[in-house]
mmCIF file of C-alpha atoms in Angstrom:
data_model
loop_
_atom_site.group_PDB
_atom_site.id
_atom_site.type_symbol
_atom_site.label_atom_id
_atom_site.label_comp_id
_atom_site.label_asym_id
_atom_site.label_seq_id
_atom_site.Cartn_x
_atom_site.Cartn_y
_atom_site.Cartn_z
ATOM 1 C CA UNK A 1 -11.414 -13.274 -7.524
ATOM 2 C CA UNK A 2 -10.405 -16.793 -6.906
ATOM 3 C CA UNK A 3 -6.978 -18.152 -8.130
ATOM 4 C CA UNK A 4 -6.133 -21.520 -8.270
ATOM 5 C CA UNK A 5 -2.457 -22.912 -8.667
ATOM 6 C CA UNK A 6 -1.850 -26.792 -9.994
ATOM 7 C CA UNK A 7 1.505 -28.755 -9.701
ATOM 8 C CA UNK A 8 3.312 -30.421 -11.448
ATOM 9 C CA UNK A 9 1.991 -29.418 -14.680
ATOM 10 C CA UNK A 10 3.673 -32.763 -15.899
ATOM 11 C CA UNK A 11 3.936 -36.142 -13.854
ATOM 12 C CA UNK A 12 5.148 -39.111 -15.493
ATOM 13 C CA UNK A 13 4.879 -42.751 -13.483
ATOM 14 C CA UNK A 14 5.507 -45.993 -14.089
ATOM 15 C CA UNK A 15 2.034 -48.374 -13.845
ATOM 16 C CA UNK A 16 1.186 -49.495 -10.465
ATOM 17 C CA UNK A 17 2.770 -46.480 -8.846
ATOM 18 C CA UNK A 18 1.106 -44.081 -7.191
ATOM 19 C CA UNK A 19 0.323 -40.207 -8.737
ATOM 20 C CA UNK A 20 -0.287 -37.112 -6.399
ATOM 21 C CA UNK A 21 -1.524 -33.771 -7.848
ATOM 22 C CA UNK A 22 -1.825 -30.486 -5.871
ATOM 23 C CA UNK A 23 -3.584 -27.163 -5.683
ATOM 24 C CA UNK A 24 -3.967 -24.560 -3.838
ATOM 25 C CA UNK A 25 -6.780 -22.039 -4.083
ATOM 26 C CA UNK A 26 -6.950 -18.188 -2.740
ATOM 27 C CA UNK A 27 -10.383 -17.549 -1.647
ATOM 28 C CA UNK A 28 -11.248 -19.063 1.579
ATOM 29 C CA UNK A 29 -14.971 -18.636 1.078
ATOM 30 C CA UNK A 30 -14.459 -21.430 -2.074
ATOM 31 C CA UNK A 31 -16.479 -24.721 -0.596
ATOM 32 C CA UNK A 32 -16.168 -27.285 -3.541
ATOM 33 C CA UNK A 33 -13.394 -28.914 -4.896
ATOM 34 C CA UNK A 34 -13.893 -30.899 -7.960
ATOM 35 C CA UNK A 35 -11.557 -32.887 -10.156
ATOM 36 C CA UNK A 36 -11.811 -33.246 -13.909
ATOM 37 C CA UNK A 37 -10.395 -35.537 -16.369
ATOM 38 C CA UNK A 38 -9.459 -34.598 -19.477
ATOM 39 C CA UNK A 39 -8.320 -36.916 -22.365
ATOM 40 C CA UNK A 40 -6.625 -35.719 -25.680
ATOM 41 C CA UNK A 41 -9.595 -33.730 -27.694
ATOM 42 C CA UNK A 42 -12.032 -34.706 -25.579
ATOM 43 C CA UNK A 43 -14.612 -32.876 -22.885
ATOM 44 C CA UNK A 44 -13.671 -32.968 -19.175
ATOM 45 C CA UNK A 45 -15.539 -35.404 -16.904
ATOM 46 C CA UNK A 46 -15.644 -35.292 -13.556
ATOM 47 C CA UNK A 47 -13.931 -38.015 -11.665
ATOM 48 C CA UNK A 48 -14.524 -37.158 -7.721
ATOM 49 C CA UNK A 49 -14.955 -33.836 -5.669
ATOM 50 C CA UNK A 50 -15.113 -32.893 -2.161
ATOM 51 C CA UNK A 51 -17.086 -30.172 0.152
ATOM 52 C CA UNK A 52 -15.345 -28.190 2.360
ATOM 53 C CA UNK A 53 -17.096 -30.139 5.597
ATOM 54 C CA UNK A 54 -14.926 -33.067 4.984
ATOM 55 C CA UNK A 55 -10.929 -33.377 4.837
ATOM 56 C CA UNK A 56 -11.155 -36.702 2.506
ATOM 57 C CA UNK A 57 -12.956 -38.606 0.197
ATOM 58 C CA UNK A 58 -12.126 -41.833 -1.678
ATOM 59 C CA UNK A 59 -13.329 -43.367 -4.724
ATOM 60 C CA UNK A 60 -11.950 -47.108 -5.297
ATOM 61 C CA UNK A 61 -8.301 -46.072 -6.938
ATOM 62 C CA UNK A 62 -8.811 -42.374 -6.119
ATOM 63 C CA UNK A 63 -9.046 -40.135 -3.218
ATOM 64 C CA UNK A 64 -8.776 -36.131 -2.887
ATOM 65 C CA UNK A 65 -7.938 -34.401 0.451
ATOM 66 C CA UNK A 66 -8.575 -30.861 1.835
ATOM 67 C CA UNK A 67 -6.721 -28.737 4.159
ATOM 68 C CA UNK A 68 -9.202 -25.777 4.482
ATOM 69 C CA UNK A 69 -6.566 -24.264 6.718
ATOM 70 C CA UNK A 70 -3.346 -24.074 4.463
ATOM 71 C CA UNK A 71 -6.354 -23.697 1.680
ATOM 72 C CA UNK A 72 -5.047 -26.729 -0.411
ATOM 73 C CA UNK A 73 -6.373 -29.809 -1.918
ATOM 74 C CA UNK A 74 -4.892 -33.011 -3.646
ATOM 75 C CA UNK A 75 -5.875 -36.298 -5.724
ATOM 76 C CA UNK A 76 -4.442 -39.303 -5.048
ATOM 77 C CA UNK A 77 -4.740 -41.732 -7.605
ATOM 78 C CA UNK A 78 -3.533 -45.578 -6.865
ATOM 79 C CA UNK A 79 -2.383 -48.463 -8.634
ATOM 80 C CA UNK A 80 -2.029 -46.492 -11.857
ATOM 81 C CA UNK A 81 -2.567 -48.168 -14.819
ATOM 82 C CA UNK A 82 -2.291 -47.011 -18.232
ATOM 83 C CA UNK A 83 -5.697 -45.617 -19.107
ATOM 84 C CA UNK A 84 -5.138 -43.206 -16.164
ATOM 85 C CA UNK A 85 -2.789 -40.816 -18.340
ATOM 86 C CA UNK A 86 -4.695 -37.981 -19.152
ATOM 87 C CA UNK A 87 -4.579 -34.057 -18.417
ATOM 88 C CA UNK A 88 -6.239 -33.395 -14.917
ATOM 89 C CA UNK A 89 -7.445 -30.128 -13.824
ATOM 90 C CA UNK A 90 -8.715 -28.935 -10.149
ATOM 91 C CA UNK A 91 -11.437 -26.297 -9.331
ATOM 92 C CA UNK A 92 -12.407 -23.968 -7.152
ATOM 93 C CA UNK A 93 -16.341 -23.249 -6.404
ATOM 94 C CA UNK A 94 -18.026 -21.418 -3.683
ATOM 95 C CA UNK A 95 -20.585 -23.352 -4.494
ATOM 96 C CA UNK A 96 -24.115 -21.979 -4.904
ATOM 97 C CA UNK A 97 -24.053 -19.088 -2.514
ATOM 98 C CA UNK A 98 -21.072 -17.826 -5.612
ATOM 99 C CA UNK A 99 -23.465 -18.663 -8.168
ATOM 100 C CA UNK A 100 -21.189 -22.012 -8.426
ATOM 101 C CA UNK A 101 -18.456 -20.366 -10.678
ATOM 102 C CA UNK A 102 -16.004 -22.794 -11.807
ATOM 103 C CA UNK A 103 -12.068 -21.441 -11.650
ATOM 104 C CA UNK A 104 -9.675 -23.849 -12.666
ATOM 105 C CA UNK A 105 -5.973 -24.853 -12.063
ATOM 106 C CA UNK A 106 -3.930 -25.281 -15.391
ATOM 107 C CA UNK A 107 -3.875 -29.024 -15.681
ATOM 108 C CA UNK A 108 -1.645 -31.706 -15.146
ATOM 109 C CA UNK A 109 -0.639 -33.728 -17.638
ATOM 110 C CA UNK A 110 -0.149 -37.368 -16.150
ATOM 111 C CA UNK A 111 1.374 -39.984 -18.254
ATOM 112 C CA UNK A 112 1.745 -43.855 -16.947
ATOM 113 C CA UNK A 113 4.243 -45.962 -18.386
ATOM 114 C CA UNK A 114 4.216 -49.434 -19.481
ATOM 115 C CA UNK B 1 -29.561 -39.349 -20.396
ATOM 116 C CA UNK B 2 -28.720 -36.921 -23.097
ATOM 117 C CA UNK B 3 -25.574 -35.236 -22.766
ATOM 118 C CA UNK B 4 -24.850 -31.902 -23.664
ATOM 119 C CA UNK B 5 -24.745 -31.233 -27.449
ATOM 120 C CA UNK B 6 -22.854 -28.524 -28.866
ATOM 121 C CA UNK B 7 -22.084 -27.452 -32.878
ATOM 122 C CA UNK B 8 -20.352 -27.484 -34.652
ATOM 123 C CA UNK B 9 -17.187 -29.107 -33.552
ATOM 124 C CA UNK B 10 -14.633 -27.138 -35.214
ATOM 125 C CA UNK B 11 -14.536 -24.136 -37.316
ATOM 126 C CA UNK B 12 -11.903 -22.403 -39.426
ATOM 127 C CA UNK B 13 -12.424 -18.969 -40.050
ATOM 128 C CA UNK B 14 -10.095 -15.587 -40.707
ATOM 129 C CA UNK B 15 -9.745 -13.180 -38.353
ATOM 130 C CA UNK B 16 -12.247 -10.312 -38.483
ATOM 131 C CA UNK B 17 -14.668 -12.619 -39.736
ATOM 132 C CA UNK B 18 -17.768 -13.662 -37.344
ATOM 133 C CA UNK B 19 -18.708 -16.802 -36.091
ATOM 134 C CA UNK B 20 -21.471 -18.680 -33.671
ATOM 135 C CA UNK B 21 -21.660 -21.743 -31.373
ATOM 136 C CA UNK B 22 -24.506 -23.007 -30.643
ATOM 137 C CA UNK B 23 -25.148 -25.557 -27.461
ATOM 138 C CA UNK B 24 -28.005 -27.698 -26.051
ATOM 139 C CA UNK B 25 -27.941 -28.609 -22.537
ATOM 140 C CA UNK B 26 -28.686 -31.313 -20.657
ATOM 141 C CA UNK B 27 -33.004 -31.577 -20.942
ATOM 142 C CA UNK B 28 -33.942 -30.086 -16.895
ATOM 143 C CA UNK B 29 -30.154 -28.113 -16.725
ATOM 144 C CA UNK B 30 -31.617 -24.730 -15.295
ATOM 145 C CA UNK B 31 -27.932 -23.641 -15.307
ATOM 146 C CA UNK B 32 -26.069 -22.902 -18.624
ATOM 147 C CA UNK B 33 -21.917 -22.081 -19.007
ATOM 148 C CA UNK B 34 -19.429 -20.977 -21.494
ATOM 149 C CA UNK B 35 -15.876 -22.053 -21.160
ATOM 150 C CA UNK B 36 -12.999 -20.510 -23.523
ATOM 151 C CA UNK B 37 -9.938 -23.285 -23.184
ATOM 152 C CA UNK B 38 -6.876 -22.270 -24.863
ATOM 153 C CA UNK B 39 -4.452 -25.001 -25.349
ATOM 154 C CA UNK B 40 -2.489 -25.877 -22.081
ATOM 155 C CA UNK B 41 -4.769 -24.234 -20.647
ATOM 156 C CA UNK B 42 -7.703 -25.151 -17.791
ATOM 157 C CA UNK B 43 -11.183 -23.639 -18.884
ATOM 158 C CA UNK B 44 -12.070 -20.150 -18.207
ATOM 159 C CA UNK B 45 -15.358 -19.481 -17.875
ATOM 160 C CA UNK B 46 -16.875 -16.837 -20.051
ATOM 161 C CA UNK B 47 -20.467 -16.331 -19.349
ATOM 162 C CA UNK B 48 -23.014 -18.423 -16.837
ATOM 163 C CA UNK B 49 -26.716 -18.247 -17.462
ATOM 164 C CA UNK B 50 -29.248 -18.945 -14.834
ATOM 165 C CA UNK B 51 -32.139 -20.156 -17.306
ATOM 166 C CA UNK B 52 -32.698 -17.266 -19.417
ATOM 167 C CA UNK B 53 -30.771 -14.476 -17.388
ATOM 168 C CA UNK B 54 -27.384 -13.586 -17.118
ATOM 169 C CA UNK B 55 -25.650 -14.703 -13.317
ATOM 170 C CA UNK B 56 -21.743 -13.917 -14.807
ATOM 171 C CA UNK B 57 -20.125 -12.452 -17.350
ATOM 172 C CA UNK B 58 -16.993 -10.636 -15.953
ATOM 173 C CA UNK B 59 -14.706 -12.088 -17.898
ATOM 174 C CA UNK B 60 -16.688 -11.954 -21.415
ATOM 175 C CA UNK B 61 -14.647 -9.977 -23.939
ATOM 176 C CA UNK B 62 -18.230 -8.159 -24.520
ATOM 177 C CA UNK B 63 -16.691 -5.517 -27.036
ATOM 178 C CA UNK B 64 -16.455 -8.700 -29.284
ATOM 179 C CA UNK B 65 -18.139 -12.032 -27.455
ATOM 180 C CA UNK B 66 -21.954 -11.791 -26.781
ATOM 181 C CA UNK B 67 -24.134 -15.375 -25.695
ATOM 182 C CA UNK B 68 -27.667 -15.385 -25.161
ATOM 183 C CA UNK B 69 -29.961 -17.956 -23.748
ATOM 184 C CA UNK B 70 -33.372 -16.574 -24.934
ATOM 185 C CA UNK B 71 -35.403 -19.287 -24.455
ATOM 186 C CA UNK B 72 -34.123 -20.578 -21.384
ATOM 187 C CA UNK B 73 -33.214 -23.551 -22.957
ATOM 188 C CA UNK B 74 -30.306 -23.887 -25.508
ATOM 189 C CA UNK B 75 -28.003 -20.894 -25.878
ATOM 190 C CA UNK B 76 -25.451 -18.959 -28.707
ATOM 191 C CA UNK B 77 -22.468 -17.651 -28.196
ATOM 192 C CA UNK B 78 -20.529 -15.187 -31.007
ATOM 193 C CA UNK B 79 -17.945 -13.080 -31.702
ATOM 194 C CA UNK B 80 -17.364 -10.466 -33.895
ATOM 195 C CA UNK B 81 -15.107 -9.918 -35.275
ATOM 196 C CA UNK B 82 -12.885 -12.561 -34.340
ATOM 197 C CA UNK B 83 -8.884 -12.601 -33.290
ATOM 198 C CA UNK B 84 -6.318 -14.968 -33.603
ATOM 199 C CA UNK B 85 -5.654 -15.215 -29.851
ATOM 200 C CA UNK B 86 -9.587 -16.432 -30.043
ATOM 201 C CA UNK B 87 -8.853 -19.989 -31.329
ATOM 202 C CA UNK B 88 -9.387 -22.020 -28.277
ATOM 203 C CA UNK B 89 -11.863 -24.798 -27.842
ATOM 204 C CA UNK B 90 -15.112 -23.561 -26.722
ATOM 205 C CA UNK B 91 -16.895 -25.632 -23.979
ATOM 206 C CA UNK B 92 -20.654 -25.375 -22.802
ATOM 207 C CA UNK B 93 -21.737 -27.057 -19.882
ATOM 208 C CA UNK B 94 -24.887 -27.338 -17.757
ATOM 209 C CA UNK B 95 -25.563 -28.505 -14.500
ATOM 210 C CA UNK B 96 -28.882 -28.306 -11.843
ATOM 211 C CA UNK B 97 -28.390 -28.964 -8.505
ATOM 212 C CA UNK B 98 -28.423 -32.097 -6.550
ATOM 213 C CA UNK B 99 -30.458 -32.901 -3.081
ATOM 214 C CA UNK B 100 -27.795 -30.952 -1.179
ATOM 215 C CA UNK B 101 -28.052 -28.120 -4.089
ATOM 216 C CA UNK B 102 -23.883 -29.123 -5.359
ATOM 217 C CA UNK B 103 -24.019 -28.456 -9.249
ATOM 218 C CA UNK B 104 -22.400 -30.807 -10.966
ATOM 219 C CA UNK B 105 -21.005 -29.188 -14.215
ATOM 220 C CA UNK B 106 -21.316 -31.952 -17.481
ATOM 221 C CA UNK B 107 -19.754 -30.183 -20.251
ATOM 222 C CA UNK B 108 -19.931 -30.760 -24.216
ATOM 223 C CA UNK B 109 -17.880 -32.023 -26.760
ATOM 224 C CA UNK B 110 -16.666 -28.231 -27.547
ATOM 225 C CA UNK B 111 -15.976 -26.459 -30.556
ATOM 226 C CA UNK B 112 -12.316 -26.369 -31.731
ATOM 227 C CA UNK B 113 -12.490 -22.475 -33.231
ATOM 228 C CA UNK B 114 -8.940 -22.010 -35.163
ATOM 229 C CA UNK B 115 -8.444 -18.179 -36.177
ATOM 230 C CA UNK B 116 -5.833 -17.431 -39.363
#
């Protein structure tokens, strides 16, 4: 089955620098990418994701990028400010031809300082 | 639009006892998931139902976890009996696919299940 590995599991930055968060993923049949935010006791949302026909995608202060070749992925997140510190977690998906089963990385927990 | 609604959002039981979750998707969600997420952990999906059938369930712990989705609609999820490496926060989610058929998973508060 799919595996996906996250890093750094911790990332601390000062606000207004920039964060970068990194997986890779096993199964190169695996066509979605999303990223989910996950603040302390509450559900994850969805902040951007990414198909595997495109090798970016930006959203205002955040972008993700895919390398379908070295089968890695990573979310760029700009100008942090404060309310960016959260735990973020990357997926894996074939998408609906796998029934769109979700496997995630193991979070990173982002903290921006004052 | 509704999110999706789960219950109750913690429990406290002792292991060996039983317990249920009970979640209500999104109103439309064809698609229906169970995540177990220990702490530190990302979510691991459990089961994924497909309306009222069963698409996944490899990695349901089915000598103790069961779900069902009879209805097609909202769904349960037990176990019994329960173990202290259960105590996790349970997630449901639900999702129905877009005009170029991605499915967007929107998951639910959770249930915060603590096992003594």
């Amino acid at each position: 089955g799919e595996n996906v590995e996250q890093h750094p599991s911790t990332l601390s930055v000062q606000e207004g620098d920039s964060a970068v968060i990194k997986c890779t993923y096993s199964d190169s049949a695996s066509n979605y990418f999303p990223w989910y935010k996950q603040e302390l006791g509450k559900r994850p949302q969805l902040i951007i994701d990414i198909r595997s026909n495109v090798g970016e995608k930006k959203d205002q202060r955040i972008a993700v990028t895919l390398n379908k070749t070295a089968k890695h992925f990573s979310l760029h997140i700009t100008e942090t400010q404060p309310e960016d510190s959260a735990v973020y977690f990357c997926a894996a998906s074939r998408g609906t031809g796998g029934g769109n089963k979700l496997t995630f990385g193991t979070g990173t927990q982002l903290k921006v300082e004052l | 639009e509704a999110g999706v609604a789960q219950s109750p959002r913690y429990k406290i039981i002792e292991k060996r006892q039983s317990v249920a979750f009970w979640c209500n998707p999104i109103s439309g969600h064809a698609t229906l998931y169970w995540y177990q997420q220990i702490l530190g952990q990302g979510p691991k999906l459990l089961i994924q139902f497909q309306n009222n059938g069963v698409v996944d369930d490899s990695q349901l712990p089915k000598d103790r976890f069961s779900a069902e989705r009879l209805k097609g609609v909202d769904s349960t999820l037990k176990i019994q009996p329960a173990k202290l490496e259960d105590s996790a926060v349970y997630l449901c989610a639900s999702s129905s696919p877009d005009r170029m058929n991605t499915q967007y998973q929107y998951f639910g508060p959770g249930t915060r299940l603590l096992v003594l």
